Amino acid sequence: MTKPLPDIVAKLEARLGRAHARLRLGIETDAEARAFGQGLNFFHIENLYSLHAVIRVTLKLSGLYWRGQRNARKVAVRRNRVALRGLPKAFDGFTILHLSDLHVDMNPGAMSRLIELLRDLAYDIAVMTGDYRGKTIGPYEPTLAGLAEIRRHLKGPTFGVLGNHDSVRMVPGMEDMGIRMLLNECETLNRDGQRLHLAGIDDAHYFRVDNIEKVAERLPEGECSILLSHTPEIYRQAAHADFDLLLAGHTHGGQICLPGSIPVTLDSKLPRRYGAGAWRYHAMQGYTSVGVGSSIVPVRFNCPPEITLHRLESA
C-alpha cells in the first residue's frame, strides 16, 4: 500500500477540492489490491499476483508464451464511423483517437509499436480510457515516464479518465504533461460557434467512485455529448442520462480468446456483445476498445491489440 506524499495530497486538494480528494484517496487506500469482494465483480484476478506467476509458467511450458508476446506487439488501427443525431454540423467529420488499457510499464513492445503508428495518424483530439499502470499497486513513476513519451507523439488536446489499475495520485503528473483528466467532470469543445460536450467519470469497476449524475446535470439538455468511462459496465446509466456516445475499454476483448475471438472472460458484468467493438443500447451508441496493452501477462491470443479512430458524422 502506497502512502500519498504530502505534496501530492496538496495538489489533489487544489485540483479536486479537499473533500473529493480525501474521499478518493481514502477509498483507494482502503480497497487497494483486494482480490475478493470489492467493486462490481466479486473476484479480481489482476490483484492475485501469485496466480499471475502460475499463468506465466503454464504458458511458457506449453510453448505459447512467446507467440502470445509477439501477438501483443501487433497493435492495429481500427476505424469506426459514428452517425450521431444532433451532432452540430461544425463537428461533422470530427475524429477522435481512442487509446485504452496501455499498461505502459509492462508492454514496452506494444508501446513502441503505438508510437510508430501515431506518427501518421490524423485526428482532432485524443482520449484515453484508463489503466495506464501494469500492476494495481506500487510505484507509478515508470508509468508516468512511459506516458510522457507517448504524450510527446500525440497531437492536439488529450483527455483521460482513470481505470481500476490507476491511482488518483497519478493525476497531477498526467496533467503536467498535458493530459486533461476528467474525474466526474465535463469539458466543452467549441468549433465555429457550435458545441460538443465531453464528459468523463472516475473508475466505476473497482473503486466505484463514478458519478454520472454529477456530469449529466452539467450538460445542456438536447446537446450532443460523449462520455468517457474506463469500463462499459455503466452502459445503462449512461444511456438513461442521455449521452449520445460512450467510449470505454477495460475488457481487453478477453485478451486470451478462443478461435473466432470468443473471450474466455471479459472480467466485467455486462452482456458479451458490449465487450468489444461498436454496439448500441437504446438511443446511445458505444464502443469498447480491446486496448493497446495487455494485463496480468503480456500476451494475446485471437484478440489483437488496437487503437481506434472514431469519425463523427451527422445522422
mmCIF file of N, CA and C in Angstrom, residues 80-174:
data_model
loop_
_atom_site.group_PDB
_atom_site.id
_atom_site.type_symbol
_atom_site.label_atom_id
_atom_site.label_comp_id
_atom_site.label_asym_id
_atom_site.label_seq_id
_atom_site.Cartn_x
_atom_site.Cartn_y
_atom_site.Cartn_z
ATOM 1 N N ASN A 80 -13.832 3.582 -36.887
ATOM 2 C CA ASN A 80 -15.233 3.421 -36.508
ATOM 3 C C ASN A 80 -16.003 4.684 -36.872
ATOM 4 N N ARG A 81 -17.001 4.550 -37.748
ATOM 5 C CA ARG A 81 -17.854 5.676 -38.118
ATOM 6 C C ARG A 81 -19.043 5.725 -37.179
ATOM 7 N N VAL A 82 -19.296 6.908 -36.618
ATOM 8 C CA VAL A 82 -20.375 7.072 -35.647
ATOM 9 C C VAL A 82 -21.323 8.152 -36.154
ATOM 10 N N ALA A 83 -22.519 7.759 -36.546
ATOM 11 C CA ALA A 83 -23.533 8.714 -37.003
ATOM 12 C C ALA A 83 -24.388 9.126 -35.814
ATOM 13 N N LEU A 84 -24.316 10.399 -35.450
ATOM 14 C CA LEU A 84 -24.998 10.897 -34.266
ATOM 15 C C LEU A 84 -26.072 11.895 -34.639
ATOM 16 N N ARG A 85 -27.278 11.643 -34.189
ATOM 17 C CA ARG A 85 -28.332 12.631 -34.335
ATOM 18 C C ARG A 85 -28.054 13.778 -33.364
ATOM 19 N N GLY A 86 -28.194 14.983 -33.850
ATOM 20 C CA GLY A 86 -27.932 16.136 -33.002
ATOM 21 C C GLY A 86 -26.497 16.591 -33.012
ATOM 22 N N LEU A 87 -25.639 15.919 -33.781
ATOM 23 C CA LEU A 87 -24.253 16.370 -33.876
ATOM 24 C C LEU A 87 -24.207 17.703 -34.607
ATOM 25 N N PRO A 88 -23.619 18.737 -34.030
ATOM 26 C CA PRO A 88 -23.525 20.021 -34.736
ATOM 27 C C PRO A 88 -22.772 19.879 -36.058
ATOM 28 N N LYS A 89 -23.216 20.600 -37.068
ATOM 29 C CA LYS A 89 -22.603 20.490 -38.397
ATOM 30 C C LYS A 89 -21.112 20.786 -38.372
ATOM 31 N N ALA A 90 -20.706 21.685 -37.478
ATOM 32 C CA ALA A 90 -19.286 22.041 -37.403
ATOM 33 C C ALA A 90 -18.421 20.848 -36.992
ATOM 34 N N PHE A 91 -19.047 19.838 -36.367
ATOM 35 C CA PHE A 91 -18.292 18.661 -35.914
ATOM 36 C C PHE A 91 -18.474 17.462 -36.840
ATOM 37 N N ASP A 92 -19.109 17.658 -37.977
ATOM 38 C CA ASP A 92 -19.236 16.578 -38.954
ATOM 39 C C ASP A 92 -17.837 16.245 -39.481
ATOM 40 N N GLY A 93 -17.395 15.027 -39.294
ATOM 41 C CA GLY A 93 -16.049 14.623 -39.680
ATOM 42 C C GLY A 93 -15.035 14.726 -38.554
ATOM 43 N N PHE A 94 -15.462 15.210 -37.394
ATOM 44 C CA PHE A 94 -14.586 15.315 -36.233
ATOM 45 C C PHE A 94 -14.078 13.917 -35.863
ATOM 46 N N THR A 95 -12.780 13.784 -35.669
ATOM 47 C CA THR A 95 -12.175 12.467 -35.443
ATOM 48 C C THR A 95 -11.514 12.394 -34.077
ATOM 49 N N ILE A 96 -11.829 11.330 -33.355
ATOM 50 C CA ILE A 96 -11.317 11.105 -32.006
ATOM 51 C C ILE A 96 -10.400 9.889 -32.015
ATOM 52 N N LEU A 97 -9.168 10.076 -31.581
ATOM 53 C CA LEU A 97 -8.254 8.953 -31.385
ATOM 54 C C LEU A 97 -8.494 8.377 -29.992
ATOM 55 N N HIS A 98 -8.783 7.092 -29.938
ATOM 56 C CA HIS A 98 -9.148 6.430 -28.686
ATOM 57 C C HIS A 98 -8.062 5.418 -28.310
ATOM 58 N N LEU A 99 -7.404 5.669 -27.178
ATOM 59 C CA LEU A 99 -6.406 4.751 -26.631
ATOM 60 C C LEU A 99 -6.928 4.218 -25.304
ATOM 61 N N SER A 100 -6.754 2.935 -25.057
ATOM 62 C CA SER A 100 -7.223 2.373 -23.790
ATOM 63 C C SER A 100 -6.289 1.275 -23.312
ATOM 64 N N ASP A 101 -6.274 1.076 -21.998
ATOM 65 C CA ASP A 101 -5.574 -0.058 -21.375
ATOM 66 C C ASP A 101 -4.138 -0.185 -21.880
ATOM 67 N N LEU A 102 -3.388 0.876 -21.710
ATOM 68 C CA LEU A 102 -2.000 0.879 -22.178
ATOM 69 C C LEU A 102 -1.115 -0.040 -21.335
ATOM 70 N N HIS A 103 -1.338 -0.059 -20.011
ATOM 71 C CA HIS A 103 -0.482 -0.838 -19.105
ATOM 72 C C HIS A 103 0.979 -0.626 -19.499
ATOM 73 N N VAL A 104 1.339 0.655 -19.514
ATOM 74 C CA VAL A 104 2.578 1.121 -20.145
ATOM 75 C C VAL A 104 3.806 0.356 -19.694
ATOM 76 N N ASP A 105 3.975 0.184 -18.391
ATOM 77 C CA ASP A 105 5.234 -0.330 -17.866
ATOM 78 C C ASP A 105 5.425 -1.826 -18.061
ATOM 79 N N MET A 106 4.391 -2.553 -18.499
ATOM 80 C CA MET A 106 4.579 -3.989 -18.719
ATOM 81 C C MET A 106 4.455 -4.375 -20.199
ATOM 82 N N ASN A 107 4.328 -3.388 -21.092
ATOM 83 C CA ASN A 107 4.160 -3.681 -22.515
ATOM 84 C C ASN A 107 5.067 -2.804 -23.394
ATOM 85 N N PRO A 108 6.382 -2.875 -23.211
ATOM 86 C CA PRO A 108 7.273 -1.998 -23.987
ATOM 87 C C PRO A 108 7.180 -2.210 -25.492
ATOM 88 N N GLY A 109 6.993 -3.448 -25.935
ATOM 89 C CA GLY A 109 6.887 -3.711 -27.370
ATOM 90 C C GLY A 109 5.655 -3.077 -27.970
ATOM 91 N N ALA A 110 4.530 -3.190 -27.294
ATOM 92 C CA ALA A 110 3.286 -2.571 -27.772
ATOM 93 C C ALA A 110 3.390 -1.061 -27.760
ATOM 94 N N MET A 111 4.072 -0.495 -26.752
ATOM 95 C CA MET A 111 4.216 0.967 -26.685
ATOM 96 C C MET A 111 5.092 1.480 -27.835
ATOM 97 N N SER A 112 6.127 0.749 -28.176
ATOM 98 C CA SER A 112 6.965 1.142 -29.319
ATOM 99 C C SER A 112 6.164 1.117 -30.616
ATOM 100 N N ARG A 113 5.362 0.090 -30.789
ATOM 101 C CA ARG A 113 4.506 -0.007 -31.983
ATOM 102 C C ARG A 113 3.483 1.117 -32.002
ATOM 103 N N LEU A 114 2.910 1.446 -30.834
ATOM 104 C CA LEU A 114 1.948 2.540 -30.739
ATOM 105 C C LEU A 114 2.571 3.852 -31.215
ATOM 106 N N ILE A 115 3.763 4.141 -30.759
ATOM 107 C CA ILE A 115 4.427 5.392 -31.143
ATOM 108 C C ILE A 115 4.673 5.430 -32.644
ATOM 109 N N GLU A 116 5.039 4.302 -33.230
ATOM 110 C CA GLU A 116 5.214 4.239 -34.691
ATOM 111 C C GLU A 116 3.914 4.587 -35.408
ATOM 112 N N LEU A 117 2.803 4.039 -34.925
ATOM 113 C CA LEU A 117 1.508 4.273 -35.569
ATOM 114 C C LEU A 117 1.058 5.721 -35.430
ATOM 115 N N LEU A 118 1.343 6.337 -34.297
ATOM 116 C CA LEU A 118 0.855 7.690 -34.030
ATOM 117 C C LEU A 118 1.416 8.717 -35.009
ATOM 118 N N ARG A 119 2.577 8.460 -35.551
ATOM 119 C CA ARG A 119 3.239 9.440 -36.420
ATOM 120 C C ARG A 119 2.436 9.764 -37.664
ATOM 121 N N ASP A 120 1.646 8.820 -38.160
ATOM 122 C CA ASP A 120 0.970 9.008 -39.448
ATOM 123 C C ASP A 120 -0.538 9.184 -39.325
ATOM 124 N N LEU A 121 -1.047 9.354 -38.124
ATOM 125 C CA LEU A 121 -2.496 9.451 -37.938
ATOM 126 C C LEU A 121 -2.955 10.902 -37.880
ATOM 127 N N ALA A 122 -4.151 11.144 -38.431
ATOM 128 C CA ALA A 122 -4.768 12.471 -38.380
ATOM 129 C C ALA A 122 -6.039 12.383 -37.527
ATOM 130 N N TYR A 123 -6.181 13.297 -36.588
ATOM 131 C CA TYR A 123 -7.347 13.304 -35.696
ATOM 132 C C TYR A 123 -7.429 14.685 -35.046
ATOM 133 N N ASP A 124 -8.559 14.940 -34.396
ATOM 134 C CA ASP A 124 -8.783 16.249 -33.785
ATOM 135 C C ASP A 124 -8.459 16.280 -32.297
ATOM 136 N N ILE A 125 -8.840 15.243 -31.583
ATOM 137 C CA ILE A 125 -8.475 15.118 -30.181
ATOM 138 C C ILE A 125 -8.139 13.657 -29.898
ATOM 139 N N ALA A 126 -7.450 13.433 -28.793
ATOM 140 C CA ALA A 126 -7.180 12.074 -28.325
ATOM 141 C C ALA A 126 -7.851 11.879 -26.978
ATOM 142 N N VAL A 127 -8.393 10.674 -26.762
ATOM 143 C CA VAL A 127 -8.960 10.323 -25.462
ATOM 144 C C VAL A 127 -8.335 9.019 -24.997
ATOM 145 N N MET A 128 -8.178 8.903 -23.680
ATOM 146 C CA MET A 128 -7.540 7.730 -23.082
ATOM 147 C C MET A 128 -8.458 7.215 -21.981
ATOM 148 N N THR A 129 -8.890 5.960 -22.104
ATOM 149 C CA THR A 129 -9.902 5.457 -21.179
ATOM 150 C C THR A 129 -9.339 4.490 -20.135
ATOM 151 N N GLY A 130 -8.229 4.899 -19.507
ATOM 152 C CA GLY A 130 -7.786 4.268 -18.279
ATOM 153 C C GLY A 130 -6.905 3.051 -18.383
ATOM 154 N N ASP A 131 -6.448 2.621 -17.206
ATOM 155 C CA ASP A 131 -5.495 1.528 -16.999
ATOM 156 C C ASP A 131 -4.171 1.833 -17.702
ATOM 157 N N TYR A 132 -3.456 2.787 -17.128
ATOM 158 C CA TYR A 132 -2.141 3.187 -17.631
ATOM 159 C C TYR A 132 -1.047 2.350 -16.981
ATOM 160 N N ARG A 133 -1.285 1.891 -15.758
ATOM 161 C CA ARG A 133 -0.287 1.164 -14.983
ATOM 162 C C ARG A 133 -0.431 -0.344 -15.207
ATOM 163 N N GLY A 134 0.680 -1.077 -15.081
ATOM 164 C CA GLY A 134 0.635 -2.525 -15.232
ATOM 165 C C GLY A 134 0.019 -3.202 -14.033
ATOM 166 N N LYS A 135 0.578 -2.958 -12.856
ATOM 167 C CA LYS A 135 0.036 -3.526 -11.622
ATOM 168 C C LYS A 135 -1.044 -2.592 -11.082
ATOM 169 N N THR A 136 -1.685 -3.033 -10.008
ATOM 170 C CA THR A 136 -2.713 -2.199 -9.379
ATOM 171 C C THR A 136 -2.204 -1.541 -8.105
ATOM 172 N N ILE A 137 -0.984 -1.842 -7.719
ATOM 173 C CA ILE A 137 -0.369 -1.245 -6.535
ATOM 174 C C ILE A 137 1.080 -0.912 -6.848
ATOM 175 N N GLY A 138 1.719 -0.196 -5.928
ATOM 176 C CA GLY A 138 3.147 0.052 -6.050
ATOM 177 C C GLY A 138 3.477 1.324 -6.802
ATOM 178 N N PRO A 139 4.754 1.498 -7.147
ATOM 179 C CA PRO A 139 5.217 2.736 -7.778
ATOM 180 C C PRO A 139 4.519 2.993 -9.112
ATOM 181 N N TYR A 140 4.272 4.263 -9.381
ATOM 182 C CA TYR A 140 3.664 4.637 -10.652
ATOM 183 C C TYR A 140 4.572 5.536 -11.495
ATOM 184 N N GLU A 141 5.774 5.817 -10.981
ATOM 185 C CA GLU A 141 6.694 6.686 -11.717
ATOM 186 C C GLU A 141 7.098 6.110 -13.082
ATOM 187 N N PRO A 142 7.373 4.794 -13.201
ATOM 188 C CA PRO A 142 7.676 4.256 -14.540
ATOM 189 C C PRO A 142 6.511 4.422 -15.514
ATOM 190 N N THR A 143 5.286 4.323 -15.000
ATOM 191 C CA THR A 143 4.113 4.532 -15.847
ATOM 192 C C THR A 143 4.069 5.966 -16.354
ATOM 193 N N LEU A 144 4.294 6.932 -15.458
ATOM 194 C CA LEU A 144 4.272 8.341 -15.867
ATOM 195 C C LEU A 144 5.371 8.636 -16.888
ATOM 196 N N ALA A 145 6.537 8.018 -16.712
ATOM 197 C CA ALA A 145 7.629 8.234 -17.677
ATOM 198 C C ALA A 145 7.243 7.690 -19.054
ATOM 199 N N GLY A 146 6.638 6.516 -19.089
ATOM 200 C CA GLY A 146 6.200 5.958 -20.363
ATOM 201 C C GLY A 146 5.082 6.766 -20.996
ATOM 202 N N LEU A 147 4.158 7.264 -20.171
ATOM 203 C CA LEU A 147 3.071 8.095 -20.689
ATOM 204 C C LEU A 147 3.594 9.401 -21.267
ATOM 205 N N ALA A 148 4.607 9.967 -20.628
ATOM 206 C CA ALA A 148 5.178 11.222 -21.124
ATOM 207 C C ALA A 148 5.752 11.034 -22.530
ATOM 208 N N GLU A 149 6.367 9.881 -22.771
ATOM 209 C CA GLU A 149 6.904 9.600 -24.106
ATOM 210 C C GLU A 149 5.784 9.489 -25.130
ATOM 211 N N ILE A 150 4.706 8.816 -24.768
ATOM 212 C CA ILE A 150 3.561 8.695 -25.680
ATOM 213 C C ILE A 150 2.917 10.055 -25.915
ATOM 214 N N ARG A 151 2.782 10.845 -24.839
ATOM 215 C CA ARG A 151 2.151 12.171 -24.967
ATOM 216 C C ARG A 151 2.902 13.047 -25.945
ATOM 217 N N ARG A 152 4.210 12.904 -26.017
ATOM 218 C CA ARG A 152 5.003 13.718 -26.958
ATOM 219 C C ARG A 152 4.630 13.448 -28.402
ATOM 220 N N HIS A 153 4.027 12.287 -28.666
ATOM 221 C CA HIS A 153 3.660 11.918 -30.032
ATOM 222 C C HIS A 153 2.177 12.119 -30.319
ATOM 223 N N LEU A 154 1.436 12.621 -29.345
ATOM 224 C CA LEU A 154 0.018 12.897 -29.546
ATOM 225 C C LEU A 154 -0.174 14.344 -29.980
ATOM 226 N N LYS A 155 -1.085 14.542 -30.946
ATOM 227 C CA LYS A 155 -1.323 15.884 -31.464
ATOM 228 C C LYS A 155 -2.596 16.455 -30.864
ATOM 229 N N GLY A 156 -2.575 17.725 -30.557
ATOM 230 C CA GLY A 156 -3.789 18.391 -30.121
ATOM 231 C C GLY A 156 -4.200 18.037 -28.697
ATOM 232 N N PRO A 157 -5.393 18.462 -28.298
ATOM 233 C CA PRO A 157 -5.873 18.222 -26.935
ATOM 234 C C PRO A 157 -6.013 16.730 -26.640
ATOM 235 N N THR A 158 -5.674 16.362 -25.409
ATOM 236 C CA THR A 158 -5.773 14.974 -24.968
ATOM 237 C C THR A 158 -6.517 14.925 -23.639
ATOM 238 N N PHE A 159 -7.491 14.019 -23.550
ATOM 239 C CA PHE A 159 -8.326 13.891 -22.356
ATOM 240 C C PHE A 159 -8.242 12.454 -21.851
ATOM 241 N N GLY A 160 -8.415 12.264 -20.543
ATOM 242 C CA GLY A 160 -8.319 10.926 -19.998
ATOM 243 C C GLY A 160 -9.200 10.718 -18.783
ATOM 244 N N VAL A 161 -9.426 9.448 -18.462
ATOM 245 C CA VAL A 161 -10.088 9.048 -17.217
ATOM 246 C C VAL A 161 -9.236 7.959 -16.570
ATOM 247 N N LEU A 162 -9.478 7.715 -15.296
ATOM 248 C CA LEU A 162 -8.724 6.701 -14.570
ATOM 249 C C LEU A 162 -9.407 5.338 -14.665
ATOM 250 N N GLY A 163 -8.593 4.279 -14.589
ATOM 251 C CA GLY A 163 -9.110 2.915 -14.579
ATOM 252 C C GLY A 163 -8.857 2.239 -13.251
ATOM 253 N N ASN A 164 -9.197 0.966 -13.166
ATOM 254 C CA ASN A 164 -9.057 0.251 -11.903
ATOM 255 C C ASN A 164 -7.607 -0.086 -11.556
ATOM 256 N N HIS A 165 -6.677 0.055 -12.493
ATOM 257 C CA HIS A 165 -5.258 -0.133 -12.201
ATOM 258 C C HIS A 165 -4.583 1.158 -11.763
ATOM 259 N N ASP A 166 -5.284 2.266 -11.838
ATOM 260 C CA ASP A 166 -4.660 3.580 -11.690
ATOM 261 C C ASP A 166 -4.902 4.195 -10.320
ATOM 262 N N SER A 167 -3.912 4.946 -9.873
ATOM 263 C CA SER A 167 -4.038 5.698 -8.629
ATOM 264 C C SER A 167 -4.358 7.149 -8.946
ATOM 265 N N VAL A 168 -5.213 7.755 -8.126
ATOM 266 C CA VAL A 168 -5.519 9.178 -8.304
ATOM 267 C C VAL A 168 -4.268 10.023 -8.074
ATOM 268 N N ARG A 169 -3.273 9.449 -7.422
ATOM 269 C CA ARG A 169 -2.014 10.163 -7.206
ATOM 270 C C ARG A 169 -1.247 10.395 -8.499
ATOM 271 N N MET A 170 -1.650 9.705 -9.572
ATOM 272 C CA MET A 170 -1.025 9.907 -10.882
ATOM 273 C C MET A 170 -1.538 11.161 -11.581
ATOM 274 N N VAL A 171 -2.670 11.691 -11.126
ATOM 275 C CA VAL A 171 -3.337 12.778 -11.850
ATOM 276 C C VAL A 171 -2.472 14.029 -12.005
ATOM 277 N N PRO A 172 -1.825 14.545 -10.923
ATOM 278 C CA PRO A 172 -1.001 15.748 -11.130
ATOM 279 C C PRO A 172 0.088 15.553 -12.188
ATOM 280 N N GLY A 173 0.745 14.409 -12.173
ATOM 281 C CA GLY A 173 1.785 14.152 -13.163
ATOM 282 C C GLY A 173 1.238 14.062 -14.572
ATOM 283 N N MET A 174 0.066 13.452 -14.736
ATOM 284 C CA MET A 174 -0.535 13.327 -16.061
ATOM 285 C C MET A 174 -0.984 14.691 -16.581
#
